[in-house]
XYZ file of C-alpha atoms in Angstrom:
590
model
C 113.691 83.297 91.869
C 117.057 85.005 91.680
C 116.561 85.725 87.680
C 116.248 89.335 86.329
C 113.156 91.052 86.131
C 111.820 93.033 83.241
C 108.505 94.658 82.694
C 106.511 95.354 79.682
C 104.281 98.407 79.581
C 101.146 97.630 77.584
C 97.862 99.701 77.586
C 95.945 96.593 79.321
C 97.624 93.817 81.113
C 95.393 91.171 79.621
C 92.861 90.323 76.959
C 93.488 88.156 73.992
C 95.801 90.712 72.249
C 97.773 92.266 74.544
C 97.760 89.165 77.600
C 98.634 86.544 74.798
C 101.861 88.394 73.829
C 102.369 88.702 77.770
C 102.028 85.272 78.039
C 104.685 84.781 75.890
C 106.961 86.837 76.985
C 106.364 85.203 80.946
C 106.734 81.456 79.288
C 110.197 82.522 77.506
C 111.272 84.503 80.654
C 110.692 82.153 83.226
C 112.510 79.291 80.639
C 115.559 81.304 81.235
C 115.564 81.838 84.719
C 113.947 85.338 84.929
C 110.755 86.906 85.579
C 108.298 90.116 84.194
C 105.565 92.185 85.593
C 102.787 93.922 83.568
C 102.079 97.362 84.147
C 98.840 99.310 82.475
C 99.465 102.486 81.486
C 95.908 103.424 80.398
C 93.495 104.794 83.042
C 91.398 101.801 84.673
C 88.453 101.611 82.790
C 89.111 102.335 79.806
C 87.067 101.059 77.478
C 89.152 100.678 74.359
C 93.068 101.051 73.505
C 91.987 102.477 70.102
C 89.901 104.908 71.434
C 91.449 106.083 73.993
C 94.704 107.717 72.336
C 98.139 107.138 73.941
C 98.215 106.899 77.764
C 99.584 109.660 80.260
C 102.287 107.540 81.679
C 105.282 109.293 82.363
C 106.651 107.779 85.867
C 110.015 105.716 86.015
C 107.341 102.886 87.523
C 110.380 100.147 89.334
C 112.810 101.369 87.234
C 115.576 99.862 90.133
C 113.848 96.945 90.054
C 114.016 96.123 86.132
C 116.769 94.639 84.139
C 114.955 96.057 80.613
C 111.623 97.457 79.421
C 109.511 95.403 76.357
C 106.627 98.336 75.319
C 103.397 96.934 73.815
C 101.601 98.478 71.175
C 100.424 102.470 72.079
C 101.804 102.012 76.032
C 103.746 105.040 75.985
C 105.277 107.893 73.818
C 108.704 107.270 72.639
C 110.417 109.773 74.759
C 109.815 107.297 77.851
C 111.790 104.859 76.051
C 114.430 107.208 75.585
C 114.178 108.116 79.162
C 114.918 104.775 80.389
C 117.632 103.944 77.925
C 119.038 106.751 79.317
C 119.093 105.152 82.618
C 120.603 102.393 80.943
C 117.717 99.693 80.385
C 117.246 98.402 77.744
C 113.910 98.834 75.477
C 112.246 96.432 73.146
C 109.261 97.194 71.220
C 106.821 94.922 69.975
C 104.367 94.824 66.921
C 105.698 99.189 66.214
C 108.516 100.986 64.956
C 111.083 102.699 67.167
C 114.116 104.583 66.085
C 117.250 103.652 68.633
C 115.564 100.175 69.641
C 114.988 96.711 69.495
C 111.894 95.960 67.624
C 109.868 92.438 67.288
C 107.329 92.289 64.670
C 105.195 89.610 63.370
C 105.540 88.713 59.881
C 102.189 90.699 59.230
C 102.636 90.790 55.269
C 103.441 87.254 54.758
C 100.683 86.190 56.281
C 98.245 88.296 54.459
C 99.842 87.783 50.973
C 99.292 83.459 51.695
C 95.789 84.666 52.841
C 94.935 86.802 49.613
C 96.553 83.934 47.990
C 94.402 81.489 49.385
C 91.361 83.236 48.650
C 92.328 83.967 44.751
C 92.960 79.938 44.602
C 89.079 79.968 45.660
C 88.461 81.802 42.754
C 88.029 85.431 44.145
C 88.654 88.154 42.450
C 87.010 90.900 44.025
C 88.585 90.811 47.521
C 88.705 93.865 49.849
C 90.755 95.080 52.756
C 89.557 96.473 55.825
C 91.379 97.759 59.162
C 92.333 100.193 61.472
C 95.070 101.963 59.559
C 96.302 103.846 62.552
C 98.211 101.316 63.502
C 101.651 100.050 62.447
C 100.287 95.998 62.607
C 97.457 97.146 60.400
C 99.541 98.861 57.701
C 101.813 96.268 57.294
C 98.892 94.206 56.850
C 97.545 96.132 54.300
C 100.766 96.753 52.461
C 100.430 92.696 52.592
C 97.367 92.950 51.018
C 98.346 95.594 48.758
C 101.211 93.208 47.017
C 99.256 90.269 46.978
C 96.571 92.070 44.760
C 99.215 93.544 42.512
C 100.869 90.210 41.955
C 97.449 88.745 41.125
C 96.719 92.226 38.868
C 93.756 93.076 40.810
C 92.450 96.140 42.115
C 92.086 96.937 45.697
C 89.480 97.852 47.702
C 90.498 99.204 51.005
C 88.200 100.612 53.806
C 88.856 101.982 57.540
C 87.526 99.865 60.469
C 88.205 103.019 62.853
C 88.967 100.239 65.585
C 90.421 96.620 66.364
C 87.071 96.086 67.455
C 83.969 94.380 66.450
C 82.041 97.412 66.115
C 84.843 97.965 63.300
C 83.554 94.976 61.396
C 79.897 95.644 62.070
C 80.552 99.073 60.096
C 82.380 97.388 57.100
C 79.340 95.068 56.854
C 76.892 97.883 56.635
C 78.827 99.656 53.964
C 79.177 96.638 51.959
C 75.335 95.675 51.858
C 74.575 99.290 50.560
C 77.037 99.171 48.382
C 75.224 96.573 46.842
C 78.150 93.745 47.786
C 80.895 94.751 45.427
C 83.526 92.152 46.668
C 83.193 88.548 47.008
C 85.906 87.927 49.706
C 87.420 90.166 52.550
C 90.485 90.346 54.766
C 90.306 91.669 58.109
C 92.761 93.623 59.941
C 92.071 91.711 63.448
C 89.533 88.625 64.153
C 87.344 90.598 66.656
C 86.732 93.094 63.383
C 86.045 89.425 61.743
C 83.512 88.479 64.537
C 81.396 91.734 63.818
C 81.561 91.703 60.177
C 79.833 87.730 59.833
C 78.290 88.405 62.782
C 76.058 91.790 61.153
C 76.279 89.821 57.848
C 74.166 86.707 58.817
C 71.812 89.047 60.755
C 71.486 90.613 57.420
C 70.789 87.439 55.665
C 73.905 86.483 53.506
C 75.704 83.404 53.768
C 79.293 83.452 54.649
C 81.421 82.477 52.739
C 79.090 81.606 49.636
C 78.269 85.405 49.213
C 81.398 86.693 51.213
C 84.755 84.987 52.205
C 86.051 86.068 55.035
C 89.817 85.802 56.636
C 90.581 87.436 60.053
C 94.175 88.215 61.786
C 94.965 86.946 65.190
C 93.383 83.535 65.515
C 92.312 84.320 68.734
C 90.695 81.278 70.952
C 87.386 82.035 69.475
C 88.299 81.505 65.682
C 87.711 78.128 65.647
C 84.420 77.784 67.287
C 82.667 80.326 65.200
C 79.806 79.504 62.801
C 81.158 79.497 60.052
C 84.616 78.650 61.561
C 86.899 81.742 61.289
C 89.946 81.565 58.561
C 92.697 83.669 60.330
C 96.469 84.374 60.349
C 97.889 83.273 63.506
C 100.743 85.047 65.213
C 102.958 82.217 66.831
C 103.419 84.153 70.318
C 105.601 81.649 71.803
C 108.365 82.852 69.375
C 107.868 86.409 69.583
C 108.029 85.800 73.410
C 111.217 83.716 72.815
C 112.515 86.651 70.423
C 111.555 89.480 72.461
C 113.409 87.921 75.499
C 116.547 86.857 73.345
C 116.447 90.303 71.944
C 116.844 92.132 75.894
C 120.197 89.542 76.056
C 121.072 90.492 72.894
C 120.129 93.553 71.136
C 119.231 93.764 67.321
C 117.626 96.783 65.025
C 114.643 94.073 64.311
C 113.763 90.562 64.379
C 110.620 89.247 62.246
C 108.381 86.108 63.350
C 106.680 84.865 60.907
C 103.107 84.233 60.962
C 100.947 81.029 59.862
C 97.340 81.431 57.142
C 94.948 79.104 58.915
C 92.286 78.228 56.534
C 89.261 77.224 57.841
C 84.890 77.379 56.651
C 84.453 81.283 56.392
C 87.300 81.204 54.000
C 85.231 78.566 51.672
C 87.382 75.630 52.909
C 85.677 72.354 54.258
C 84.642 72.207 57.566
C 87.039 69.640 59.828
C 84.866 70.317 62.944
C 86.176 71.995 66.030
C 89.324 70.344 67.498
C 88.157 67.514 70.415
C 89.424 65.675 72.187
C 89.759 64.744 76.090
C 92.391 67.276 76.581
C 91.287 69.853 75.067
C 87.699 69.286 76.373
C 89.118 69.885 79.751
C 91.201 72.953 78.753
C 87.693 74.127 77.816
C 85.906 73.438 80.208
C 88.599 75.203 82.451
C 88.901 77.971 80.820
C 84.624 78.397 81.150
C 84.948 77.835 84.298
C 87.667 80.397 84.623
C 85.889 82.705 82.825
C 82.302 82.158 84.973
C 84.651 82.781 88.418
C 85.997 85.842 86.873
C 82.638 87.255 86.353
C 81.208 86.277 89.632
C 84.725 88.160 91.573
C 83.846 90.908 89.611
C 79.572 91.445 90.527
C 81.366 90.731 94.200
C 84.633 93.493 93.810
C 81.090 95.487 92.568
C 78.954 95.722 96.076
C 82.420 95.399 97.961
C 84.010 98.761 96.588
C 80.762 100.310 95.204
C 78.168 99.150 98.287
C 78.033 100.108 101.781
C 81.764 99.822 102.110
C 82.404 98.541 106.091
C 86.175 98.650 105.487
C 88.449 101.685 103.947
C 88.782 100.111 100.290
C 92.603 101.199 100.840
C 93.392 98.305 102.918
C 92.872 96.100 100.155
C 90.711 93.520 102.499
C 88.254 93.252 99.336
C 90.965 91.141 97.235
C 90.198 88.217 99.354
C 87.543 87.932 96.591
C 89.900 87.651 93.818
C 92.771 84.728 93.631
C 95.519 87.272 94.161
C 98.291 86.225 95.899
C 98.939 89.622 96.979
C 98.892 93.414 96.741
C 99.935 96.237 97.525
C 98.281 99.954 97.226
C 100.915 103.184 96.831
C 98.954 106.495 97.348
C 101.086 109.536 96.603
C 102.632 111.121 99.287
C 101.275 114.690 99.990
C 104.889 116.159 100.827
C 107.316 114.311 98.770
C 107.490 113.977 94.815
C 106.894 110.731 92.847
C 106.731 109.084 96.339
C 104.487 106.514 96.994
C 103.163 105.560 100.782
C 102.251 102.185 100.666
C 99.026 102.376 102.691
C 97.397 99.015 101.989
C 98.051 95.756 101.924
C 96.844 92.364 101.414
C 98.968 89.255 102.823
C 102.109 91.640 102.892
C 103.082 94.530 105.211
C 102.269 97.856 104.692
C 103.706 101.040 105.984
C 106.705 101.726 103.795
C 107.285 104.881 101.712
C 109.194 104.073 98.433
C 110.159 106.264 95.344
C 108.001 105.477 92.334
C 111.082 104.019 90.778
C 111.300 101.386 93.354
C 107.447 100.338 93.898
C 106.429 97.813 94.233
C 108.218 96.896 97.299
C 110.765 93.983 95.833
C 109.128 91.874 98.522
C 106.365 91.493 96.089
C 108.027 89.802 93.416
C 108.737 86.518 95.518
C 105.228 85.817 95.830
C 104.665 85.371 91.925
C 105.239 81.959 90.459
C 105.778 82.737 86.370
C 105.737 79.134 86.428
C 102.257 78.881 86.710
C 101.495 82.141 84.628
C 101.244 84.445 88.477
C 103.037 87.279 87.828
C 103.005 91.281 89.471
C 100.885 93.360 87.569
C 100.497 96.765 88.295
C 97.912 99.411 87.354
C 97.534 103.369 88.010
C 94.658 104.365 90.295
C 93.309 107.490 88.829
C 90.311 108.701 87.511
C 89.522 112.184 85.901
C 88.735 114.154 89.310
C 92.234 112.577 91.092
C 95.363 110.661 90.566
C 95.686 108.329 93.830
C 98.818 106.004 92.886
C 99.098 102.751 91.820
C 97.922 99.402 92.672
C 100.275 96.211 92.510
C 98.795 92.471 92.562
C 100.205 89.382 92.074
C 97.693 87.113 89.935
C 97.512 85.150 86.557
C 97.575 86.392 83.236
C 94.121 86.526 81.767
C 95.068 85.872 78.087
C 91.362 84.541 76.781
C 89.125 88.076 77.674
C 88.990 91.214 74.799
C 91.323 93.505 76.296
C 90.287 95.651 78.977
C 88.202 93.163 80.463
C 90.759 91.466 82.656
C 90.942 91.311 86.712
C 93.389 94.285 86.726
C 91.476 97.145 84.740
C 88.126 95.976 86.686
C 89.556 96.365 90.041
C 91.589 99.150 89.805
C 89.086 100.758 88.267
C 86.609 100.304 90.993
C 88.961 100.984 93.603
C 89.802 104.415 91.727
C 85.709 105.304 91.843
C 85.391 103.749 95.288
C 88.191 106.235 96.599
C 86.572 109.123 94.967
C 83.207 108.072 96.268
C 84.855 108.276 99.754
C 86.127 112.114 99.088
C 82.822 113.053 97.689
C 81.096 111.156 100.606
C 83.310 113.078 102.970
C 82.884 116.257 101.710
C 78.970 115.699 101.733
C 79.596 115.092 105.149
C 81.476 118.196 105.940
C 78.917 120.348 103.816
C 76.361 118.919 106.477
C 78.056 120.106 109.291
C 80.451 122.739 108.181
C 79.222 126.371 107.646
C 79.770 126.867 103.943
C 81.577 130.330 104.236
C 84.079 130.331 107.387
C 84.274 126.072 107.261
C 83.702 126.590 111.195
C 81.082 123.937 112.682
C 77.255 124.695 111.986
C 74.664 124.574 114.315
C 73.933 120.776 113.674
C 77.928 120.036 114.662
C 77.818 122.741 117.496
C 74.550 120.659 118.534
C 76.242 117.276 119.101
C 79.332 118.765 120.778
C 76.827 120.500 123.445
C 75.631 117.134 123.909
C 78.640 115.571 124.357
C 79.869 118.118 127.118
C 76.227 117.795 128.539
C 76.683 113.622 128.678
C 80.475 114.246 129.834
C 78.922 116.824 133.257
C 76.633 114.032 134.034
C 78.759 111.897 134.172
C 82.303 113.657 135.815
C 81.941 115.057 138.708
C 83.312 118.756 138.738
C 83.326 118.626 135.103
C 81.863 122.459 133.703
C 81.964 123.827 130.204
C 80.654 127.607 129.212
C 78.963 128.745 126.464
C 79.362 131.765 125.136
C 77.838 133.636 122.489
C 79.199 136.563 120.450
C 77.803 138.904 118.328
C 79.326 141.906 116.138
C 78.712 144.833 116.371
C 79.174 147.528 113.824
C 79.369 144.409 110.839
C 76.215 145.928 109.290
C 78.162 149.678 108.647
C 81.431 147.392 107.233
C 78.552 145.983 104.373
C 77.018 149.163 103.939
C 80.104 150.982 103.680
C 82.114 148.191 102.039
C 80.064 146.079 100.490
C 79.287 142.460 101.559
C 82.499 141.267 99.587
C 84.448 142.610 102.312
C 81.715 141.537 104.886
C 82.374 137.634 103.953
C 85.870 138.414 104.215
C 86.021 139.665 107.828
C 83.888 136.861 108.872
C 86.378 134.743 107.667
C 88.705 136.512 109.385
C 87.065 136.771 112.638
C 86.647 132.871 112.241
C 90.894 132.655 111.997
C 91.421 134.980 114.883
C 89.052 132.801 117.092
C 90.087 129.809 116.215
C 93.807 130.501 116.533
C 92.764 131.410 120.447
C 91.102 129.207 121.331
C 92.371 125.856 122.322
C 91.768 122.606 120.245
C 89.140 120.771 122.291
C 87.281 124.291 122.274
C 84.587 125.107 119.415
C 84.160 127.723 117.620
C 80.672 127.592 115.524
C 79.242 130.458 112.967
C 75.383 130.093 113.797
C 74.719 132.467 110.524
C 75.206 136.606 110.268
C 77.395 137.747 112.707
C 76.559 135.339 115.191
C 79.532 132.839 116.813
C 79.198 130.406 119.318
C 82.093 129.387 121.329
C 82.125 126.214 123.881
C 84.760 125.966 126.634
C 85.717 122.465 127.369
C 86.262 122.214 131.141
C 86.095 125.911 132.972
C 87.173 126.556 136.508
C 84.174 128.122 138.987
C 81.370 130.640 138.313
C 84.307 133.334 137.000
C 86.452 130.656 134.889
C 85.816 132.878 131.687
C 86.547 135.965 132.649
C 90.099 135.730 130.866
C 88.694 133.837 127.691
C 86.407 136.231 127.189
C 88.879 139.204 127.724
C 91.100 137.293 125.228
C 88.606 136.602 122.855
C 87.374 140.444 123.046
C 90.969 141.660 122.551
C 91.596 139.482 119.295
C 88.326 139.832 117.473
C 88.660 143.968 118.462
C 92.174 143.900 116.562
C 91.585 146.269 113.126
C 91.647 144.379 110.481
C 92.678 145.406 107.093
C 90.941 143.867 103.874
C 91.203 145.341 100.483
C 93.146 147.663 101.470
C 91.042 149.366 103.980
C 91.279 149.226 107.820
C 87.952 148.026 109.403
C 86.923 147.586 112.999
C 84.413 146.153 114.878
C 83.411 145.675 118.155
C 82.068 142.375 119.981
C 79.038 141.970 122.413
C 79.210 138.444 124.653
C 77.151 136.183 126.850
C 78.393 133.581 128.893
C 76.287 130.702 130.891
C 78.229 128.153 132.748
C 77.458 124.639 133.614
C 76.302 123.688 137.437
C 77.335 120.735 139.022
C 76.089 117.544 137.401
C 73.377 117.160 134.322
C 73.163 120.285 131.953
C 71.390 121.682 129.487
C 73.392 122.613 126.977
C 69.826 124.378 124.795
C 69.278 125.992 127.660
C 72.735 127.397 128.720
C 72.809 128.845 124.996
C 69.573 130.618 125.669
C 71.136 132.067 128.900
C 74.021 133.100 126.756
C 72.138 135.015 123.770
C 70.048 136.665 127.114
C 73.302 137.847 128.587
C 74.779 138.741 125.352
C 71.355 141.068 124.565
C 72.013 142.739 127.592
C 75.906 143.608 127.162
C 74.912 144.740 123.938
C 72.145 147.333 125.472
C 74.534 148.084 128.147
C 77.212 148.961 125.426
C 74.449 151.279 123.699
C 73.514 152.979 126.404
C 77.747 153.959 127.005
């Protein structure tokens, strides 16, 4: 596709809400020639949009790859808009307010006026209003609500959902049953608050709608095969799609799309019966099946990231289990600023370091088919301990799931907790074999590199290692005198000095106290450590200064050297604290 490409920032990429209006957008892009790509800016894993406040997303995300910006419902705060007008993209905003912008909105008052309509013309009277008022869609619907009951000349009832959810409409039930009922109908600010409310109602015992009407907003896929069938105003997302694209050719202060009532039995119209037919059947019946794949990739994506992981999670091998096209994982680079490495790969190449403005690699884009609703989606990898970078997949809008529970939050989110795991895993690791004050090998590291020189002697003829251990002497006055602050601090420093000597396939190893351990890979002859050890003697005999005070110490050592052929490495170290006893008594006795 040689179109333009524009990307819409929306707290999920997916869900009912958020992947409908994506949807949209895609089907009026890709009738003009053009393209999108969906990027989350909530943390994978979040549970909720409404609880989870407005996402940290600051990063000019393919910026060079965009032709304009469309920004979802609480993506990001306004001054990112303004940031990329400045660069000279243009912004639209959908279903909210923005000063300097394009802005689409539904027709959310209309809708709810023919709604309260609707239900007075059923011969309520007593009809209540409940939503999440935090939002801009769900004030407009209430100021809907609010003229329809003045034109009528009744009083409103208005209560707060405190989410889109329907846990939202579960709470509105329970106040209205101890209230004692005090309305007869009720408008919803969103059809999953709908689904809670009837849903807590009829486990209650009232009959909807003969003791409570009830209208939802949405008309989501699962209106219409609810018992009672849910009443709804739909939101024709095909034009807002057509409008939002028309509007980043064109740009206009606003552009309204008006929205349809839907009457249907929890309203207190007659049932028609689900819509059937063959067609739709099938759509059905793909969709389940669509929906049952989904949740077997996920319980897979599970044991693959979560499990005994055989492969580093950062090559992206586990998305064979998903129907991605493709992917690509950007980690951020340790050296360079909002610079992504692009690490991992699946069916693309990997290697490349891009600025955040121009990940994904373009590459990327030509795999999508908007056609056939595949698009790139992208999604940060972060969790609360780390911010890794960001993971971009080409794959199909999920537009049927309650936000947050699409292919793109689940896998980055495991991927996030499966890198983590890694770091914590690795750092378990290290504990195990690190000493925990100097981070020089312990005695269970210095153990298995012994070994290895033994296995190497056996094996290589004229192949000798040494072994020598060193002791302090004079680090009990430093405590005494010092304290044990200063103490930990010149074993730390003695740790430095000897590793900084020494060369890398050496070891140096703390074996607790005052006590080091150093192994010489590949010595010359019986006297091949006489100039280590002078060396090693000279640096650690250095005064140091810490805190401010000048502290000395000296250094006893004991060497043992490997023969020819199998060693002992346990027993060369014994030889080696023997011969370090006795250069210790020998310095004494000068």
């Amino acid at each position: 596709m040689k179109g333009r490409t524009f990307g819409i920032l929306s707290p999920f990429v997916g869900g009912d809400y958020y992947g409908a209006i994506i949807e949209g957008i895609n089907r009026a892009a890709v009738a003009a020639g053009d393209r999108v790509m969906a990027i989350q800016t909530l943390d994978p894993g979040s549970h909720s949009a409404d609880r989870s406040g407005l996402p940290d997303f600051d990063r000019p995300l393919a910026w060079r790859h965009l032709s304009g910006l469309v920004v979802l419902p609480g993506a990001v705060a306004t001054g990112y808009a303004a940031a990329a007008r400045r660069a000279g993209l243009p912004v639209v905003f959908v279903a909210q307010e923005a000063a300097a912008s394009s802005v689409v909105l539904a027709d959310n008052r209309s809708g709810v006026r023919d709604a309260v309509a609707h239900l007075v013309e059923h011969g309520h009277e007593r009809i209540a209003f409940a939503g999440y008022l935090a939002h801009f869609d769900l004030r407009e619907r209430h100021a809907g609500y609010a003229e329809a009951l003045a034109a009528n000349g009744l009083e409103p009832l208005v209560m707060d959902t405190g989410d889109n959810h329907e846990s939202g409409g579960e709470a509105v039930a329970d106040l209205l049953i101890r209230a004692g009922m005090p309305v007869s109908a009720i408008v919803l600010g969103t059809d999953r608050n709908a689904i809670g409310l009837i849903t807590r109602m009829r486990a209650a015992g009232f009959d909807v709608p003969r003791e409570l009407a009830v209208v939802g907003f949405d008309d989501i896929p699962d209106a219409a095969y609810l018992r009672p069938a849910l009443a709804s105003v739909r939101q024709p997302l095909g034009e807002l799609g057509a409008a939002v694209h028309e509007l980043l050719d064109r740009p206009a202060p606003r552009r309204l799309v008006p929205t349809v009532f839907v009457g249907r039995e929890s309203c207190g119209c007659p049932s028609g019966g689900p819509p059937v037919s063959e067609e739709h059947t099938r759509a059905l019946f793909g969709q389940v099946s669509y929906l049952q794949e989904t949740l077997n990739i996920q319980y897979e994506l599970g044991l693959a990231l979560l499990g005994a992981q055989e492969r580093d999670p950062r090559h992206l091998a586990w998305l064979e289990l998903t129907p991605a096209k493709a992917g690509a994982l950007g980690l951020w680079h340790p050296d360079l600023p909002d610079t992504l490495q692009v690490t991992g790969a699946y069916r693309f190449p990997a290697g490349s370091v891009l600025p955040v403005d121009e990940f994904p690699p373009i590459d990327l884009f030509e795999r999508a088919r908007g056609a056939d609703s595949d698009i790139v989606f992208v999604v940060p990898i972060r969790t609360r301990a780390r911010d890794w970078g960001m993971l971009a997949a080409v794959g199909r809008i999920q537009s049927t799931t309650p936000p947050g529970r699409e292919m793109m939050n689940h896998s980055g989110s495991l991927l996030a907790k499966a890198l983590d795991y890694g770091v914590m895993q690795e750092k378990l690791r290290q504990a195990a074999l690190r000493d925990h004050l100097t981070g020089l090998p312990n005695r269970v590291l210095l153990e298995d590199r012994m070994a290895q020189a033994g296995r190497r002697a056996a094996r290589e003829p004229g192949y000798r290692f040494a072994i020598l251990l060193l002791d302090l002497d004079g680090f009990k006055t430093v405590n005494d005198t010092f304290g044990h602050a200063t103490g930990d601090q010149l074993l730390i420093e003695v740790a430095r000095r000897l590793t900084a000597r020494l060369r890398r396939t050496d070891t140096v190893a703390r074996l607790g106290g005052d006590e080091f351990v150093v192994l010489i890979d590949g010595v010359s002859g019986s006297g091949g450590t006489h100039e280590v050890i002078a060396a090693i003697k000279a640096t650690v005999t250095e005064p140091f200064t810490i805190g401010g005070h000048v502290v000395e110490v000296g250094l006893s050592i004991g060497a043992a050297i490997s023969g020819e052929g199998a060693a002992d490495p346990d027993h060369l170290l014994r030889e080696a604290d023997a011969a370090m006893y006795q250069a210790k008594s020998a310095a004494r006795q000068r």
